Short mmCIF file of C-alpha atoms in Angstrom, two decimals:
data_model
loop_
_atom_site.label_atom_id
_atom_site.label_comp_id
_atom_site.label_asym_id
_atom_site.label_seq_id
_atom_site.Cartn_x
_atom_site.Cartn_y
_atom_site.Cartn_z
CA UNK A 1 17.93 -2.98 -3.08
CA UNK A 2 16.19 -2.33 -6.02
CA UNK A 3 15.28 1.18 -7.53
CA UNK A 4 12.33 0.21 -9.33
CA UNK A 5 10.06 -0.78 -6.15
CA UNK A 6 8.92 2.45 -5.29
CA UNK A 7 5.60 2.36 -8.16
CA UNK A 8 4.90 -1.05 -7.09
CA UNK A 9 4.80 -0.32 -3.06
CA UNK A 10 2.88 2.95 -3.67
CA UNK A 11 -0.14 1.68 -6.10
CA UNK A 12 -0.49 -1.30 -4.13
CA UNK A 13 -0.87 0.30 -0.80
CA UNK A 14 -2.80 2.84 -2.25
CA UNK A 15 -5.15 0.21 -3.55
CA UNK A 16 -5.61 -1.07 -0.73
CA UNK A 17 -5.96 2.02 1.27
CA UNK A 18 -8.98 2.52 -1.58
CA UNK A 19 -10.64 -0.63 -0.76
CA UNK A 20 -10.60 0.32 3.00
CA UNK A 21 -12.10 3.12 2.56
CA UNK A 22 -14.86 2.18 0.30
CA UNK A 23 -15.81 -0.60 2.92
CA UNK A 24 -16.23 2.41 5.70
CA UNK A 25 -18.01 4.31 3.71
CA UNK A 26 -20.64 2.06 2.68
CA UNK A 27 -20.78 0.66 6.32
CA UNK A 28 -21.15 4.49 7.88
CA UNK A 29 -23.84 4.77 5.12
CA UNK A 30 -22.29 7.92 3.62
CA UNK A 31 -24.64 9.16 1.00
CA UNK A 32 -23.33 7.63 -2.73
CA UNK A 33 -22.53 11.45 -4.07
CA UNK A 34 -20.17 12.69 -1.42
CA UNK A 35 -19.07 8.62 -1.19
CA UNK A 36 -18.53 8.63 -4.99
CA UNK A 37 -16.74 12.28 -4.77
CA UNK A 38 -14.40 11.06 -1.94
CA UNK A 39 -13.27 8.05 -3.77
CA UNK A 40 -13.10 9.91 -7.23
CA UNK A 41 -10.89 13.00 -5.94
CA UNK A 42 -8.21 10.57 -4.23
CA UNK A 43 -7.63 8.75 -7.25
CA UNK A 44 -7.76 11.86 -9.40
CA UNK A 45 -4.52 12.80 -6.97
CA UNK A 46 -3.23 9.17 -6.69
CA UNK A 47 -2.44 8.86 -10.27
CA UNK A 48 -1.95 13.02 -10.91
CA UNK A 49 0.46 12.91 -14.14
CA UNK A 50 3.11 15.44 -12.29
CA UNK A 51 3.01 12.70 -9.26
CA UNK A 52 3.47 9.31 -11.47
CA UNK A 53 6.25 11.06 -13.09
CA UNK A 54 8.02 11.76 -9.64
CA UNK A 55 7.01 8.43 -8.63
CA UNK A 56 8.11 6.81 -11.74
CA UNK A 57 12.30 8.18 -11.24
CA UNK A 58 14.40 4.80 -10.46
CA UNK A 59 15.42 5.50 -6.74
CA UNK A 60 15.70 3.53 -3.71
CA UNK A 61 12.76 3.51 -0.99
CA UNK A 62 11.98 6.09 1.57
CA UNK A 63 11.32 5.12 5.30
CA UNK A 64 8.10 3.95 6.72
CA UNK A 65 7.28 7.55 8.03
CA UNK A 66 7.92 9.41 4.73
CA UNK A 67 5.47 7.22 2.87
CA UNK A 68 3.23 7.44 5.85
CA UNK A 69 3.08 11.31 5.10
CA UNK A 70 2.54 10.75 1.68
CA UNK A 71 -0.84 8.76 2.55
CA UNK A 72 -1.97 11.02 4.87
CA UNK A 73 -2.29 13.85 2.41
CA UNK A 74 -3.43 11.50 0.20
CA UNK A 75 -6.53 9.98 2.52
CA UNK A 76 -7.36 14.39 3.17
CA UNK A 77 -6.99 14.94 -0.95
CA UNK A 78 -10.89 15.18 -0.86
CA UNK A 79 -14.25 16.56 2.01
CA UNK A 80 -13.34 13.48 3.91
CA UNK A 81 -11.11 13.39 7.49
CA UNK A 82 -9.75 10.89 9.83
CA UNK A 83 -8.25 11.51 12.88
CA UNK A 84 -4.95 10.05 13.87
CA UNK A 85 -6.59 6.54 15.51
CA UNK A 86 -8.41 5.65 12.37
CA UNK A 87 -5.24 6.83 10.04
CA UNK A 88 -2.74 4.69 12.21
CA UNK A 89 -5.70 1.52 11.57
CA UNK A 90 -5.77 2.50 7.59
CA UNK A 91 -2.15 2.48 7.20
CA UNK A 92 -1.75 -0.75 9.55
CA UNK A 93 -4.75 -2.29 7.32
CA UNK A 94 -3.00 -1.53 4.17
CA UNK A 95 1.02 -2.60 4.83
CA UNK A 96 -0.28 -6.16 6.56
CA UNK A 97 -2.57 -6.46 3.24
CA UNK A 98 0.08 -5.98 0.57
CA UNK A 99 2.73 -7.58 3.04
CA UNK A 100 0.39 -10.76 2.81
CA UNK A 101 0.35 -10.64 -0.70
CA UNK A 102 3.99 -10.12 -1.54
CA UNK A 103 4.64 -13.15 0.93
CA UNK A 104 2.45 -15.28 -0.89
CA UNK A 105 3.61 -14.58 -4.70
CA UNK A 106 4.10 -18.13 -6.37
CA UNK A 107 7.05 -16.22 -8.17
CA UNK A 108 8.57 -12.87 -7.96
CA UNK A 109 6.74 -11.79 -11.60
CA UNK A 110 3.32 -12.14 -10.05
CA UNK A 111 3.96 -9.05 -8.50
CA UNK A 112 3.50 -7.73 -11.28
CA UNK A 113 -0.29 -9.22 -11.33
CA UNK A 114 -1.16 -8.29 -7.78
CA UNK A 115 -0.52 -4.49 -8.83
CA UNK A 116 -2.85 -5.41 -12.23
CA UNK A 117 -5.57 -6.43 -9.82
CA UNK A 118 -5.40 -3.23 -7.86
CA UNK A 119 -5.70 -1.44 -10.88
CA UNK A 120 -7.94 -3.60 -12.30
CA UNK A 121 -10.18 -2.39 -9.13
CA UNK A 122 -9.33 1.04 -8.93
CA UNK A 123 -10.78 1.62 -12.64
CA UNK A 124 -14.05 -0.55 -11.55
CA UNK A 125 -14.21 2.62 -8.61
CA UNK A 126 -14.19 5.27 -11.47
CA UNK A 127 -15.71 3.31 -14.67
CA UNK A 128 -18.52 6.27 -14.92
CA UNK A 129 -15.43 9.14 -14.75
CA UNK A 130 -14.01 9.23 -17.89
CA UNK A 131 -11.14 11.66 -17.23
CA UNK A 132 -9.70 9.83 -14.27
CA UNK A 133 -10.23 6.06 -16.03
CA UNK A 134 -8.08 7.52 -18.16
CA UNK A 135 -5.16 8.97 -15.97
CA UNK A 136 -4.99 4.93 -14.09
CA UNK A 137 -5.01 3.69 -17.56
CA UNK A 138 -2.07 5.75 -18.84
CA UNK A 139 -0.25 4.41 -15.42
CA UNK A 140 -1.21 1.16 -16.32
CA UNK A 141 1.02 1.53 -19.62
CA UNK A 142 3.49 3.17 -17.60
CA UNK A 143 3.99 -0.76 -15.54
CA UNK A 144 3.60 -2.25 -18.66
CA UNK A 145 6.29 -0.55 -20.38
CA UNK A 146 8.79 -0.27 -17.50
CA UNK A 147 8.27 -3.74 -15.72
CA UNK A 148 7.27 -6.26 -18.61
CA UNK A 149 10.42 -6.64 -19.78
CA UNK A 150 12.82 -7.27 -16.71
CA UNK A 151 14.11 -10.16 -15.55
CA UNK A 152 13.50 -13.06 -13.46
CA UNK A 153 16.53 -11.89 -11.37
CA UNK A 154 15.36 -8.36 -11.27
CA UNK A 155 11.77 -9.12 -10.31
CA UNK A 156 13.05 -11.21 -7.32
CA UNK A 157 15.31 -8.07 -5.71
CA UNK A 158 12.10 -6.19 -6.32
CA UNK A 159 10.63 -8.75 -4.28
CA UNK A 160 13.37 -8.97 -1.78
CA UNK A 161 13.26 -4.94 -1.26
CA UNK A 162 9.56 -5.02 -0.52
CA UNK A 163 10.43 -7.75 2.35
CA UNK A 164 12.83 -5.25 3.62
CA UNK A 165 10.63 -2.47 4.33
CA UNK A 166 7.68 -4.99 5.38
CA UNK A 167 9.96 -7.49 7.54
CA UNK A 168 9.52 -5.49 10.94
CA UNK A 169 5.68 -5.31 10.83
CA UNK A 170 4.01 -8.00 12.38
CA UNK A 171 0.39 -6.42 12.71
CA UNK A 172 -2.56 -9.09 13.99
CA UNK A 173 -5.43 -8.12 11.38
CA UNK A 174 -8.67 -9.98 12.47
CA UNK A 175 -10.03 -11.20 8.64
CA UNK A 176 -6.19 -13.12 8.77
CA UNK A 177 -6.80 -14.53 11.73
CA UNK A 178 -10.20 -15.49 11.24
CA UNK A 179 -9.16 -16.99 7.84
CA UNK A 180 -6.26 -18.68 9.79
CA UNK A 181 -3.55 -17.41 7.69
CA UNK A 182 -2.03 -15.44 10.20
CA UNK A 183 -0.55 -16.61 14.02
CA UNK A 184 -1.18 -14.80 17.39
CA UNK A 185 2.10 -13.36 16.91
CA UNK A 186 1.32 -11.56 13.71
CA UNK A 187 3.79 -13.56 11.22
CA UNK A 188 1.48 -15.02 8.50
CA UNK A 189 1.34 -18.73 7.73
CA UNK A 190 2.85 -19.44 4.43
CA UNK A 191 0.66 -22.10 2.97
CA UNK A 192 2.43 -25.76 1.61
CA UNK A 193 -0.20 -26.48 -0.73
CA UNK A 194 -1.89 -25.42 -3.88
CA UNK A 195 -0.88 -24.17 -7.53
CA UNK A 196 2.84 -24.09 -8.51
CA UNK A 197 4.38 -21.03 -9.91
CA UNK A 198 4.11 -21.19 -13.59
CA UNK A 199 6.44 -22.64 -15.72
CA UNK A 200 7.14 -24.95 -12.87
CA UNK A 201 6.72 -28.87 -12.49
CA UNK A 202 4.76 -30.33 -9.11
CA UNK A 203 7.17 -31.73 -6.92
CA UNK A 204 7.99 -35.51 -6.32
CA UNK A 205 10.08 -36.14 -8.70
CA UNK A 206 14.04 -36.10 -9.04
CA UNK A 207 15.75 -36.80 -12.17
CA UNK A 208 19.58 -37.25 -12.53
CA UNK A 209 21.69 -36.84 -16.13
CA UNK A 210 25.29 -37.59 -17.25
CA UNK A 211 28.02 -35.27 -18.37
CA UNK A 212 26.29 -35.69 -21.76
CA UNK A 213 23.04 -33.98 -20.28
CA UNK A 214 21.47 -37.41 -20.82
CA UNK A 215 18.65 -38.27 -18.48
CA UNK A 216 19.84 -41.45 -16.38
CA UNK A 217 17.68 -41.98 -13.47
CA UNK A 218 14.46 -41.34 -12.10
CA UNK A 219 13.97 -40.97 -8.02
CA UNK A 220 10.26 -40.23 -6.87
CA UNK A 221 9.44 -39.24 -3.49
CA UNK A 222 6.31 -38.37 -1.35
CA UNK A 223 5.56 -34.24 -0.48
CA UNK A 224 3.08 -33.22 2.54
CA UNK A 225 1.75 -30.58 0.68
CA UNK A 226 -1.45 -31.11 -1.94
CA UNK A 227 -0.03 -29.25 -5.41
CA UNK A 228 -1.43 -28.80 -8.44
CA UNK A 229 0.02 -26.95 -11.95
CA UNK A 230 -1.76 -23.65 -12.56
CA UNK A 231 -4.31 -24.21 -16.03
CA UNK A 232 -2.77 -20.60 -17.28
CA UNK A 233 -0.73 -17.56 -16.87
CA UNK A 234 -2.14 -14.77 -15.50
CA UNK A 235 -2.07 -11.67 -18.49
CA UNK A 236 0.09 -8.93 -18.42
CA UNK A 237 -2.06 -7.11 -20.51
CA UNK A 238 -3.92 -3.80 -19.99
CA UNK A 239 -6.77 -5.55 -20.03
CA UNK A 240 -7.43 -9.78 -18.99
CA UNK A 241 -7.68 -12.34 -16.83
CA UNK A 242 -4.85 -12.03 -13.75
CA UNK A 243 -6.14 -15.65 -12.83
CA UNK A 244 -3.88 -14.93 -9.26
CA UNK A 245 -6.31 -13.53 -7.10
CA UNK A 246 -4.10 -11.68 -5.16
CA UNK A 247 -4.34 -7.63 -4.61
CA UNK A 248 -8.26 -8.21 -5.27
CA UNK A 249 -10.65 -6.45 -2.59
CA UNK A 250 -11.32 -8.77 0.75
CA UNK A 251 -13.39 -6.42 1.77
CA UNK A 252 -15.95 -6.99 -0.95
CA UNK A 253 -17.98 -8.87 1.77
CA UNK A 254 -18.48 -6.42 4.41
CA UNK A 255 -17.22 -7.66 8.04
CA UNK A 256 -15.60 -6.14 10.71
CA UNK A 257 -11.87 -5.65 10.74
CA UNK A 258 -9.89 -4.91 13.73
CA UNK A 259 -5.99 -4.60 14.10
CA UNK A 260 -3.99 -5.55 17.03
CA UNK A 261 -0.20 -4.81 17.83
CA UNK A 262 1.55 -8.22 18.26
CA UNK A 263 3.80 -8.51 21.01
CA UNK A 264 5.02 -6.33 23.90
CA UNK A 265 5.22 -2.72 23.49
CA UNK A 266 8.96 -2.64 24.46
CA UNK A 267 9.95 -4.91 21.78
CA UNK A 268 8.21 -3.08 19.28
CA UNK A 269 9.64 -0.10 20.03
CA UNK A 270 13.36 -1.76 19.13
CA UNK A 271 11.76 -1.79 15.88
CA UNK A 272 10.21 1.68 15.47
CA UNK A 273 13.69 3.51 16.31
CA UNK A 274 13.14 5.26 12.88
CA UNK A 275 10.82 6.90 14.26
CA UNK A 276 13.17 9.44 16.68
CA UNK A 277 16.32 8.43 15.55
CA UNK A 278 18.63 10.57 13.49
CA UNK A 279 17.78 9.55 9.65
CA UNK A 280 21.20 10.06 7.81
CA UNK A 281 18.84 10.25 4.85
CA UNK A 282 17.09 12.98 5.88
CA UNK A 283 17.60 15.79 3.19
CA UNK A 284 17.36 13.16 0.52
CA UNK A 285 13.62 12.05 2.17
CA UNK A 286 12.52 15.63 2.31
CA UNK A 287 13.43 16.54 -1.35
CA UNK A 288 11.32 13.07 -2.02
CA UNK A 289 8.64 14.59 -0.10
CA UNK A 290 8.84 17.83 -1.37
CA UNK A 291 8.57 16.70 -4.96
CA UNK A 292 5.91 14.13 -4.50
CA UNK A 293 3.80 16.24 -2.03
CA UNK A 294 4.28 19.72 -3.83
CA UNK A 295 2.40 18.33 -7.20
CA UNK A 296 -0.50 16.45 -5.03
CA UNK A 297 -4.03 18.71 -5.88
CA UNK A 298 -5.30 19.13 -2.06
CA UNK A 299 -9.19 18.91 -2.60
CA UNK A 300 -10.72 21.47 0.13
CA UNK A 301 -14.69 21.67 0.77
CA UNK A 302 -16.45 24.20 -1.74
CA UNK A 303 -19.69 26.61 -1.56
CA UNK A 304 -22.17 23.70 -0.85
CA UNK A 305 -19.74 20.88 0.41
CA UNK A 306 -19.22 20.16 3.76
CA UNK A 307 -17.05 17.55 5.19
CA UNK A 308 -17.16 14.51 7.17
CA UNK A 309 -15.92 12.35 9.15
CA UNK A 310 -14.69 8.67 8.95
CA UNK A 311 -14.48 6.06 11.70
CA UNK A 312 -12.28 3.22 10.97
CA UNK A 313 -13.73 1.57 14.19
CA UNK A 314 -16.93 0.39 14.66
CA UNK A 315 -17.59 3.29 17.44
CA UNK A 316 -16.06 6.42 18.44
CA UNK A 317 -15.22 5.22 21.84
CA UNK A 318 -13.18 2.15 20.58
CA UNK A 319 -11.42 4.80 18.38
CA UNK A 320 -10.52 6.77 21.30
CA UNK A 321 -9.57 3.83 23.27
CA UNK A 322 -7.14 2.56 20.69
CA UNK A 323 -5.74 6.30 20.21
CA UNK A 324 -5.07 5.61 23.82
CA UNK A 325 -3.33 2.64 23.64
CA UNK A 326 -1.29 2.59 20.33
CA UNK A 327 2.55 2.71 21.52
CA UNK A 328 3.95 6.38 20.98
CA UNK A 329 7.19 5.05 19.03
CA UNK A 330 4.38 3.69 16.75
CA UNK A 331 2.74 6.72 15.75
CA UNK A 332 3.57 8.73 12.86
CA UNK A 333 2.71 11.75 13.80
CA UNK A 334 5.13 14.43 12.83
CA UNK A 335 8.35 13.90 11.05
CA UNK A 336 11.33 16.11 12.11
CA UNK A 337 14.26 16.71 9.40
CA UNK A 338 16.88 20.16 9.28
CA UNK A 339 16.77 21.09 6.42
CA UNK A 340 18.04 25.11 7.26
CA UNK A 341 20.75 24.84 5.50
CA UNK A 342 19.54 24.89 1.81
CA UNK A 343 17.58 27.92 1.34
CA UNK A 344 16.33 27.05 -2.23
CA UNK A 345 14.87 23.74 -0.40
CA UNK A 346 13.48 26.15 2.26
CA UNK A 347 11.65 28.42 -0.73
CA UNK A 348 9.98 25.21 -1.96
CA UNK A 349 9.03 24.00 1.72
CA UNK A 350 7.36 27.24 2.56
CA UNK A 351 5.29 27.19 -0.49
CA UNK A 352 4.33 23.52 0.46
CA UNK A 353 3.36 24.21 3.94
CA UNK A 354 1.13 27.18 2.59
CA UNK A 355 -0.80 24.66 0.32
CA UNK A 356 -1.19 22.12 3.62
CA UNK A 357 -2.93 24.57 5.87
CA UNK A 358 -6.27 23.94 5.78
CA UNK A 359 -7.88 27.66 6.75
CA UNK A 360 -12.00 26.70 5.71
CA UNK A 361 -14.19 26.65 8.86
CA UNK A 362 -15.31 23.16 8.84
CA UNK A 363 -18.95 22.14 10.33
CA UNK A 364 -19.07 20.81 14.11
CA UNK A 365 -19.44 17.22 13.17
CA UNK A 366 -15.84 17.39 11.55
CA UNK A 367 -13.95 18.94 14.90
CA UNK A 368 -12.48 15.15 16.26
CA UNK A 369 -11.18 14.83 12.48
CA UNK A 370 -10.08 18.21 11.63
CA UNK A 371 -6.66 19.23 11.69
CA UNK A 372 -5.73 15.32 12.26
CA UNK A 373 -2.26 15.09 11.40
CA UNK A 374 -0.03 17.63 11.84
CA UNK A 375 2.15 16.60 8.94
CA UNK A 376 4.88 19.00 8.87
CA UNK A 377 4.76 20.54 12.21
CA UNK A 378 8.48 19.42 12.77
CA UNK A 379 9.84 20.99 9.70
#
């Protein structure tokens, strides 16, 4: 496991999560001020300079549910709500997305470029806010910096981790499905064709040397895939072309997107035993959480503002329906650690739970989305 994969899983699944919401709120035709406000404010926390530091400390990855709780503050840093139907569909959306991406990687490096192209994206989102272009850009150096100069070796463990925490998720999303890179059974079809990885040769040929390291025989042989040798490297830079096209938004041509849970309930639930089992790394998840949620700025309606809410379903009653029908081991919903025991820890968790209450009245049209998660209930 690599200690260096946290940055990468957490700007890439918070670009996506970005993208997602964009798409909702141009199809719920939210008006382009509070749309533009939403949008700025969770970036503005996303890529806070106390956060990226936290975020930035080699150490290995969290569970599923302490990331989730991480989101879910992040998706409320602003006027905007979701209840717990349309969070469960964002954070489904975004984890098959990057998943996707990670799977298809010509090399471990490009990894490297997907997480460029959500950036590159994210700063096209805030190109008329000065301030916060600047906070993504300094986190841009920050990848450059760390990341540019590893390994071959250390990029694939990177890799390797990421299919860790990704390999139990087999979530149908309807764009893959319609695009036919995913089965009925939620396990994405890895395509045989296309560009090579850089630096690499098209297959078909086999060549054989002596102990000398002299070249001796040629063997050519047929491949059923169609390849061809990539015309450049995509740039590391801050700024240039990422030629992979991975990690850019799919959701730049509006269409409906609907998520399914693949298989039977009861085998899914082997997989979510996270979810109520004991977690031996409890303590050492809640002093991630308490670091990384006590420096998020929580955004809460002023004077004049009033909040809304999102629907990431096309009505409200297919929202309800599939708030009905998600799988309770699924949900994320609370997440219960001890942590009695350390009363400096309990000092810091009391002041965090102080900052997550939200006490503003809110307007009617908010009440389905208000309150949504009870995050730390369980604490």
């Amino acid at each position: 496991m690599s200690a260096q994969t946290l940055p990468l899983l957490f700007l890439n699944l918070g670009g996506e999560m970005l993208y997602i919401l964009d798409q909702r709120l141009r199809a719920q035709s939210i008006p382009g001020e509070k749309a533009r406000k939403v949008m700025n404010d969770i970036i503005t926390t996303m890529f806070n300079k106390k956060f990226m530091e936290e975020l930035f400390k080699p150490q290995e990855l969290y569970s599923k549910k302490a990331l989730r709780t991480v989101y879910d503050r992040l998706a409320h840093a602003s006027i905007m709500r979701l209840n717990q139907a349309s969070m469960d569909k964002l954070y489904d959306l975004m984890t098959m997305a990057f998943k996707y991406q990670v799977l298809l990687c010509p090399r471990p490096k490009d990894i490297l470029l997907v997480t460029f192209n959500h950036l590159d994206a994210i700063k096209d989102f805030v190109r008329d806010a000065p301030s916060i272009l600047n906070q993504v850009d300094e986190t841009f150096r920050q990848l450059i910096e760390i990341y540019s100069c590893l390994s071959a070796g250390e990029f694939q463990l990177i890799r390797q981790t990421l299919l860790i925490f990704f390999q139990d998720m087999h979530i149908r999303v309807s764009i893959f499905l319609k695009d036919k890179v995913q089965n009925s059974n939620g396990r994405f079809v890895l395509p045989i064709s296309g560009p090579v990885p850089w630096g690499t040769e098209i297959p078909g040929l086999i060549r054989m040397f002596n102990h000398n390291g002299d070249e001796v025989k040629r063997t050519e042989f047929t491949t059923d895939g169609n390849y061809v040798t990539p015309q450049r490297e995509g740039s590391f830079d801050l700024y240039g072309d990422r030629v992979l096209k991975l990690g850019t938004n799919m959701y730049s041509v509006s269409r409906p997107v609907e998520t399914h849970m693949a298989g039977s309930s009861k085998s899914l639930a082997s997989h979510a035993k996270e979810n109520t089992a004991p977690n031996p790394l409890a303590k050492e998840e809640m002093n991630f959480l308490a670091r990384l949620i006590g420096v998020l700025e929580i955004k809460k309606p002023g004077g004049n503002e009033t909040g809304f809410r999102l629907n990431l379903f096309t009505t409200d009653e297919e929202e309800e329906h599939a708030a009905l029908t998600r799988p309770e081991e699924l949900s994320y919903k609370v997440i219960n650690i001890e942590a009695t025991q350390d009363p400096g820890r309990q000092e810091e968790l009391a002041r965090i739970l102080g900052e997550l209450e939200v006490a503003e009245q809110r307007p009617a049209s908010t009440a389905k989305g208000e309150d949504l998660l009870a995050l730390m209930d369980g604490l």
